[in-house]
Every structure is written in C-alpha cells, then in structure tokens.
Coordinates of C-alpha atoms and ligand atoms in Angstrom, one line a residue:
X1 CA 44.4 -83.2 17.3
X2 CA 42.3 -81.6 14.5
X3 CA 39.1 -83.1 13.0
X4 CA 38.5 -81.2 9.8
X5 CA 35.9 -81.1 7.2
X6 CA 36.8 -79.8 3.7
X7 CA 34.2 -78.8 1.2
X8 CA 34.9 -79.5 -2.4
X9 CA 37.8 -81.8 -1.7
X10 CA 37.8 -84.1 -4.9
X11 CA 40.1 -81.7 -6.8
X12 CA 41.9 -78.4 -6.8
X13 CA 42.7 -76.6 -3.6
X14 CA 40.2 -78.6 -1.5
X15 CA 42.1 -81.8 -2.4
X16 CA 45.3 -80.1 -1.3
X17 CA 43.8 -79.0 2.0
X18 CA 42.6 -82.6 2.7
X19 CA 46.1 -84.1 1.8
X20 CA 48.0 -81.7 3.8
X21 CA 45.6 -82.1 6.9
X22 CA 46.2 -85.9 6.6
X23 CA 49.9 -85.3 6.5
X24 CA 49.6 -83.1 9.7
X25 CA 47.9 -86.1 11.5
X26 CA 44.2 -84.7 11.2
X27 CA 41.2 -86.8 10.9
X28 CA 39.7 -85.5 7.6
X29 CA 36.1 -85.6 6.4
X30 CA 36.8 -85.2 2.6
X31 CA 33.5 -84.1 1.1
X32 CA 32.3 -83.7 -2.5
X33 CA 29.1 -83.3 -4.5
X34 CA 29.9 -86.7 -5.9
X35 CA 32.0 -88.7 -3.3
X36 CA 32.8 -91.3 -6.1
X37 CA 35.2 -88.8 -7.4
X38 CA 37.1 -88.6 -4.1
X39 CA 40.6 -90.2 -4.1
X40 CA 42.1 -89.5 -0.7
X41 CA 43.3 -92.5 1.1
X42 CA 42.9 -92.2 4.9
X43 CA 40.1 -89.6 4.6
X44 CA 36.5 -90.1 5.5
X45 CA 34.5 -89.6 2.3
X46 CA 31.2 -87.7 2.7
X47 CA 28.7 -86.4 0.2
X48 CA 28.2 -82.6 0.5
X49 CA 26.7 -80.1 -1.9
X50 CA 26.8 -76.8 -0.1
X51 CA 23.8 -75.4 -2.2
X52 CA 21.5 -78.2 -0.9
X53 CA 20.3 -77.5 2.7
X54 CA 19.5 -81.3 3.2
X55 CA 22.9 -82.3 2.2
X56 CA 24.5 -79.7 4.6
X57 CA 22.3 -80.8 7.5
X58 CA 23.2 -84.5 6.9
X59 CA 26.9 -83.7 6.9
X60 CA 26.7 -81.8 10.0
X61 CA 24.6 -84.6 11.6
X62 CA 27.3 -87.3 10.6
X63 CA 30.6 -85.3 11.3
X64 CA 29.9 -84.4 14.8
X65 CA 33.5 -84.3 15.9
X66 CA 34.6 -81.5 13.5
X67 CA 36.8 -78.7 15.0
X68 CA 37.9 -77.2 11.7
X69 CA 35.6 -76.3 8.9
X70 CA 37.3 -75.4 5.6
X71 CA 34.8 -73.6 3.4
X72 CA 36.6 -74.1 0.1
X73 CA 34.0 -75.2 -2.5
X74 CA 33.5 -72.7 -5.3
X75 CA 32.7 -72.1 -8.9
X76 CA 33.5 -69.4 -11.4
X77 CA 31.8 -68.0 -14.5
X78 CA 33.3 -65.7 -17.2
X79 CA 30.8 -63.0 -18.1
X80 CA 30.1 -59.6 -19.7
X81 CA 28.3 -57.8 -16.7
X82 CA 26.1 -55.6 -18.8
X83 CA 24.7 -58.3 -20.9
X84 CA 24.9 -61.6 -18.8
X85 CA 21.6 -62.8 -17.1
X86 CA 21.8 -61.7 -13.5
X87 CA 20.7 -65.3 -12.7
X88 CA 24.3 -66.3 -13.3
X89 CA 25.3 -64.1 -10.4
X90 CA 22.5 -65.6 -8.3
X91 CA 24.1 -69.1 -9.0
X92 CA 27.6 -67.8 -7.9
X93 CA 26.1 -66.1 -4.8
X94 CA 24.2 -69.4 -3.9
X95 CA 27.6 -71.2 -3.7
X96 CA 30.0 -68.6 -2.4
X97 CA 27.7 -66.7 0.0
X98 CA 24.6 -68.8 0.8
X99 CA 26.4 -72.1 0.7
X100 CA 29.3 -70.8 2.9
X101 CA 26.7 -69.3 5.3
X102 CA 24.5 -72.4 5.3
X103 CA 27.4 -74.7 6.0
X104 CA 28.9 -72.5 8.7
X105 CA 25.5 -72.2 10.5
X106 CA 25.1 -76.0 10.4
X107 CA 28.6 -76.6 11.8
X108 CA 28.6 -73.7 14.4
X109 CA 27.0 -75.8 17.0
X110 CA 29.3 -78.7 16.2
X111 CA 32.4 -76.5 16.6
X112 CA 31.1 -75.0 19.7
X113 CA 30.7 -78.7 21.3
X114 CA 34.2 -79.4 20.3
X115 CA 35.9 -76.5 22.1
X116 CA 35.3 -73.7 19.6
X117 CA 37.8 -74.7 17.0
X118 CA 38.1 -72.7 13.6
X119 CA 36.6 -71.9 10.3
X120 CA 38.7 -71.2 7.2
X121 CA 37.0 -69.4 4.4
X122 CA 38.6 -69.4 1.0
X123 CA 38.2 -66.0 -0.5
X124 CA 40.3 -64.3 -3.3
X125 CA 42.2 -61.2 -4.3
X126 CA 38.9 -60.5 -6.3
X127 CA 37.2 -59.9 -3.0
X128 CA 38.8 -56.6 -3.1
X129 CA 39.2 -55.7 -6.8
X130 CA 37.0 -56.5 -9.8
X131 CA 38.1 -57.7 -13.3
X132 CA 35.7 -57.7 -16.1
X133 CA 35.3 -61.4 -17.2
X134 CA 35.1 -62.5 -13.6
X135 CA 32.9 -59.5 -12.5
X136 CA 30.1 -61.7 -11.1
X137 CA 32.6 -63.9 -9.3
X138 CA 34.3 -61.0 -7.8
X139 CA 30.9 -59.6 -6.6
X140 CA 30.3 -63.0 -4.9
X141 CA 33.7 -63.0 -3.3
X142 CA 33.3 -59.6 -2.1
X143 CA 30.0 -60.5 -0.5
X144 CA 31.7 -63.6 0.9
X145 CA 34.5 -61.5 2.4
X146 CA 31.9 -59.3 4.2
X147 CA 30.1 -62.4 5.4
X148 CA 33.4 -63.8 6.7
X149 CA 33.9 -60.7 8.7
X150 CA 30.4 -60.9 10.1
X151 CA 30.9 -64.6 11.0
X152 CA 34.2 -63.8 12.7
X153 CA 32.3 -61.3 14.9
X154 CA 29.5 -63.7 15.7
X155 CA 31.5 -66.9 16.2
X156 CA 34.0 -65.2 18.6
X157 CA 31.3 -65.5 21.2
X158 CA 31.6 -69.3 21.2
X159 CA 35.5 -69.3 20.9
X160 CA 35.5 -70.1 17.2
X161 CA 38.2 -68.4 15.2
X162 CA 37.7 -67.4 11.6
X163 CA 40.5 -67.2 9.2
X164 CA 40.0 -65.6 5.6
X165 CA 42.3 -66.8 2.9
X166 CA 43.0 -64.4 0.0
X167 CA 44.8 -65.6 -3.0
X168 CA 45.2 -64.7 -6.7
X169 CA 45.5 -67.3 -9.4
X170 CA 46.3 -70.9 -8.4
X171 CA 47.1 -73.8 -10.6
X172 CA 43.7 -75.6 -10.6
X173 CA 40.9 -76.2 -13.1
X174 CA 39.3 -72.9 -12.2
X175 CA 42.4 -71.0 -13.5
X176 CA 43.1 -73.3 -16.5
X177 CA 42.9 -70.3 -18.7
X178 CA 45.9 -68.5 -16.9
X179 CA 49.4 -68.9 -18.1
X180 CA 51.5 -71.3 -16.0
X181 CA 53.9 -68.6 -14.8
X182 CA 51.1 -66.5 -13.5
X183 CA 49.6 -68.9 -10.8
X184 CA 51.0 -70.5 -7.8
X185 CA 50.7 -74.1 -6.5
X186 CA 47.5 -74.9 -4.5
X187 CA 49.5 -77.2 -2.3
X188 CA 51.7 -74.3 -1.1
X189 CA 48.6 -72.2 -0.6
X190 CA 46.9 -74.9 1.5
X191 CA 50.1 -75.3 3.8
X192 CA 50.2 -71.4 4.2
X193 CA 46.6 -71.3 5.1
X194 CA 46.7 -74.0 7.5
X195 CA 49.7 -72.5 9.1
X196 CA 47.6 -69.3 9.5
X197 CA 44.8 -71.2 11.1
X198 CA 47.1 -72.9 13.6
X199 CA 48.6 -69.5 14.5
X200 CA 45.0 -68.0 14.9
X201 CA 45.5 -65.4 12.1
X202 CA 42.4 -63.6 10.9
X203 CA 43.6 -63.2 7.5
X204 CA 46.2 -64.9 5.2
X205 CA 47.4 -63.3 2.1
X206 CA 48.9 -66.1 0.0
X207 CA 50.7 -64.4 -2.7
X208 CA 52.2 -61.0 -3.8
X209 CA 49.1 -60.1 -5.8
X210 CA 46.9 -60.3 -2.8
X211 CA 49.3 -58.3 -0.7
X212 CA 49.6 -55.6 -3.3
X213 CA 45.9 -55.3 -3.8
X214 CA 45.2 -55.4 0.0
X215 CA 47.7 -52.4 0.3
X216 CA 46.0 -50.6 -2.7
X217 CA 42.7 -50.6 -0.8
X218 CA 43.8 -47.6 1.2
X219 CA 44.4 -45.8 -2.1
X220 CA 40.8 -46.2 -3.3
X221 CA 39.6 -46.3 -6.9
X222 CA 42.6 -44.6 -8.3
X223 CA 45.0 -47.1 -6.7
X224 CA 43.0 -50.2 -7.7
X225 CA 41.9 -49.1 -11.2
X226 CA 44.7 -46.9 -12.6
X227 CA 42.7 -46.1 -15.8
X228 CA 40.6 -43.9 -13.5
X229 CA 43.5 -42.4 -11.6
X230 CA 43.3 -39.0 -13.5
X231 CA 39.5 -38.6 -13.3
Ligands
NAP301 N1 41.9 -71.2 -8.8 C1 42.2 -69.9 -8.5 O1 42.9 -69.2 -9.3 C2 41.4 -69.4 -7.3 C3 41.9 -68.1 -6.8 C4 41.3 -67.6 -5.8 C5 40.3 -68.2 -5.0 N2 39.9 -69.5 -5.5 C6 38.9 -70.2 -4.6 O2 39.5 -71.4 -4.2 C7 38.5 -72.3 -4.0 C8 38.8 -73.7 -4.7 O3 38.9 -73.5 -6.0 P1 39.8 -74.3 -7.1 O4 40.6 -73.4 -7.7 O5 40.3 -75.5 -6.3 O6 38.7 -74.8 -8.2 P2 38.3 -76.1 -8.8 O7 39.5 -76.8 -9.1 O8 37.4 -75.7 -9.9 O9 37.4 -76.9 -7.6 C9 36.3 -76.4 -7.1 C10 35.8 -77.5 -6.1 O10 34.6 -76.9 -5.5 C11 33.6 -77.9 -5.7 N3 32.3 -77.3 -5.6 C12 31.8 -76.5 -6.5 N4 30.4 -76.3 -6.2 C13 30.2 -77.0 -5.0 C14 29.1 -77.2 -4.3 N5 27.8 -76.6 -4.5 N6 29.1 -78.1 -3.3 C15 30.2 -78.6 -3.0 N7 31.3 -78.6 -3.8 C16 31.3 -77.7 -4.7 C17 33.9 -78.6 -6.9 O11 33.2 -79.8 -7.1 P3 32.9 -80.6 -8.5 O12 34.2 -81.4 -8.9 O13 31.7 -81.4 -8.2 O14 32.6 -79.4 -9.5 C18 35.4 -78.7 -6.8 O15 35.7 -80.0 -6.0 C19 37.1 -71.7 -4.5 O16 36.4 -71.1 -3.5 C20 37.7 -70.7 -5.4 O17 36.8 -69.6 -5.6 C21 40.4 -70.1 -6.6

C-alpha cells in the first residue's frame, strides 16, 4: 500500500495525482503552499513550500511513512530571454531545480526507511527543446531533467526508483493560454505517470509531442529546430 506525498496538490496536475492516488487506495499527504486551498476529501493536508527549507524539513518530519514522493510543484514565466532580468530565471531554478532537490534530499531517508519506494519528478517536453517565450522555464526543466538523472543514479543505492514524466501542454492554469485542442487532460497524465511508477519505468512520455521530440534528440539541432536545418 502506497503512502504518497504530492507537492503542489491544490490545483492542476498535482490535484489529479492526489485524486488518482486516493482512488487507488493510497494514503495521500496533499501539500500546498496554502493548505486552506486544498479540497481533497480523504487526503491529509500539509503545508509545503518547496522553496522554503524550513517548510520542507517540517513536512519530512511529519510525513515519516511516505514511500512515494511526487515532485510536481512548478511555476512558469513568459519571457524574452535577451531582455528579461536573469533573476526571473533564478526564481524558476529555485522552484524546479533547488526545490525538487531540497525536497528529495529531505525525503530520501524517509523513503529508505520505508523500503526504498519511489520518486516521480514532473518534467516537460521543454526539458529537451526550447521555445522562445518559455525559454527560462525550458532551461529550468532541462536542469531538472539532468538532476532527475543524477538522483536516479544516487537513489538506486538505497533501492529508490526514480521516474521522470515528460509531457507537452496539459489543461491546467499553467497552459491557460493554449487552445483547448492542443492540450491533454491532467487526469489522464496522472494515471499514465502512476502506472509508470507502478511498473518501475524510469521515464514516462505522456503525449505524442513528447514522444516526437524525444525521438528528435538523436537528430540534434536540425531535427529539433527546423529553421536551422540548412545551416
Ligand atoms: N500545464 C502544462 O502544460 C505543463 C506541461 C508540462 C509540465 N508541466 C509541469 O507540471 C507541473 C504541474 O503544473 P500544472 O500544470 O498543474 O500548473 P498549475 O496549475 O499552475 O499548478 C502549479 C502548482 O504548483 C504549486 N507551486 C508552485 N510553486 C510552489 C512552491 N514553491 N511550493 C509548493 N507548491 C508550489 C502551485 O501552488 P499555488 O496554487 O500556491 O501557486 C500549484 O499547486 C509543474 O511542474 C509544471 O512545470 C505543466
């Protein structure tokens, strides 16, 4: 029986993870920066801001029975990379990279004590390819991808499996600017990702866009950025 902790579970994909985990019979710590915003009957509400070391330490001290950590929390900014203050990138790194690392470090001993368990990191198709208004977000997700691979290597020693979820646009607040036909249901993504965790998959590619871009990696810059194909 899984005991899961989901970061950023008051809305979006995190809320779908918590809902699906409850439906699968798990005990769920539903965490949020503001727990007042949580609306998940059956879950254990917990305050957690992954950019705040004290908040992360308090959550790890409280949720000592966790055997699945879902690093879902994230933010996005729309920028023009040549002119936007680099501090905006620092803020995104603080969440996607330092926050994910800090939370995983805090929960690694908890997972070890509970039989190893698993970590699920929510990444993106933009871990692999950049797109101009999301340039800083893509840089943060690329770093989070590398970090995920490093954590998989390190956590293997204590029997903790690490699954990376890559997905394109989902129908959440973060992708409110994207046309409805171009984004997929976060509930479906949550199910797919949790199936991947249950199967011990190191990587889940949740949509066609992610699968296509992943395949394009072998083709290098010309495959991923057709405008430079003839250069
Ligand atoms: N939507 C997409 O198209 C898409 C595509 C690929 C990957 N993703 C990734 O999927 C994950 C979930 O995003 P979403 O689409 O569900 O976005 P969302 O609807 O904007 O939800 C983001 C969640 O993360 C929480 N959060 C942000 N910073 C936090 C922090 N420092 N500590 C704790 N919680 C924090 C938010 O809490 P508040 O309510 O307090 O702000 C909210 O619950 C993110 O990692 C995102 O990068 C999204």
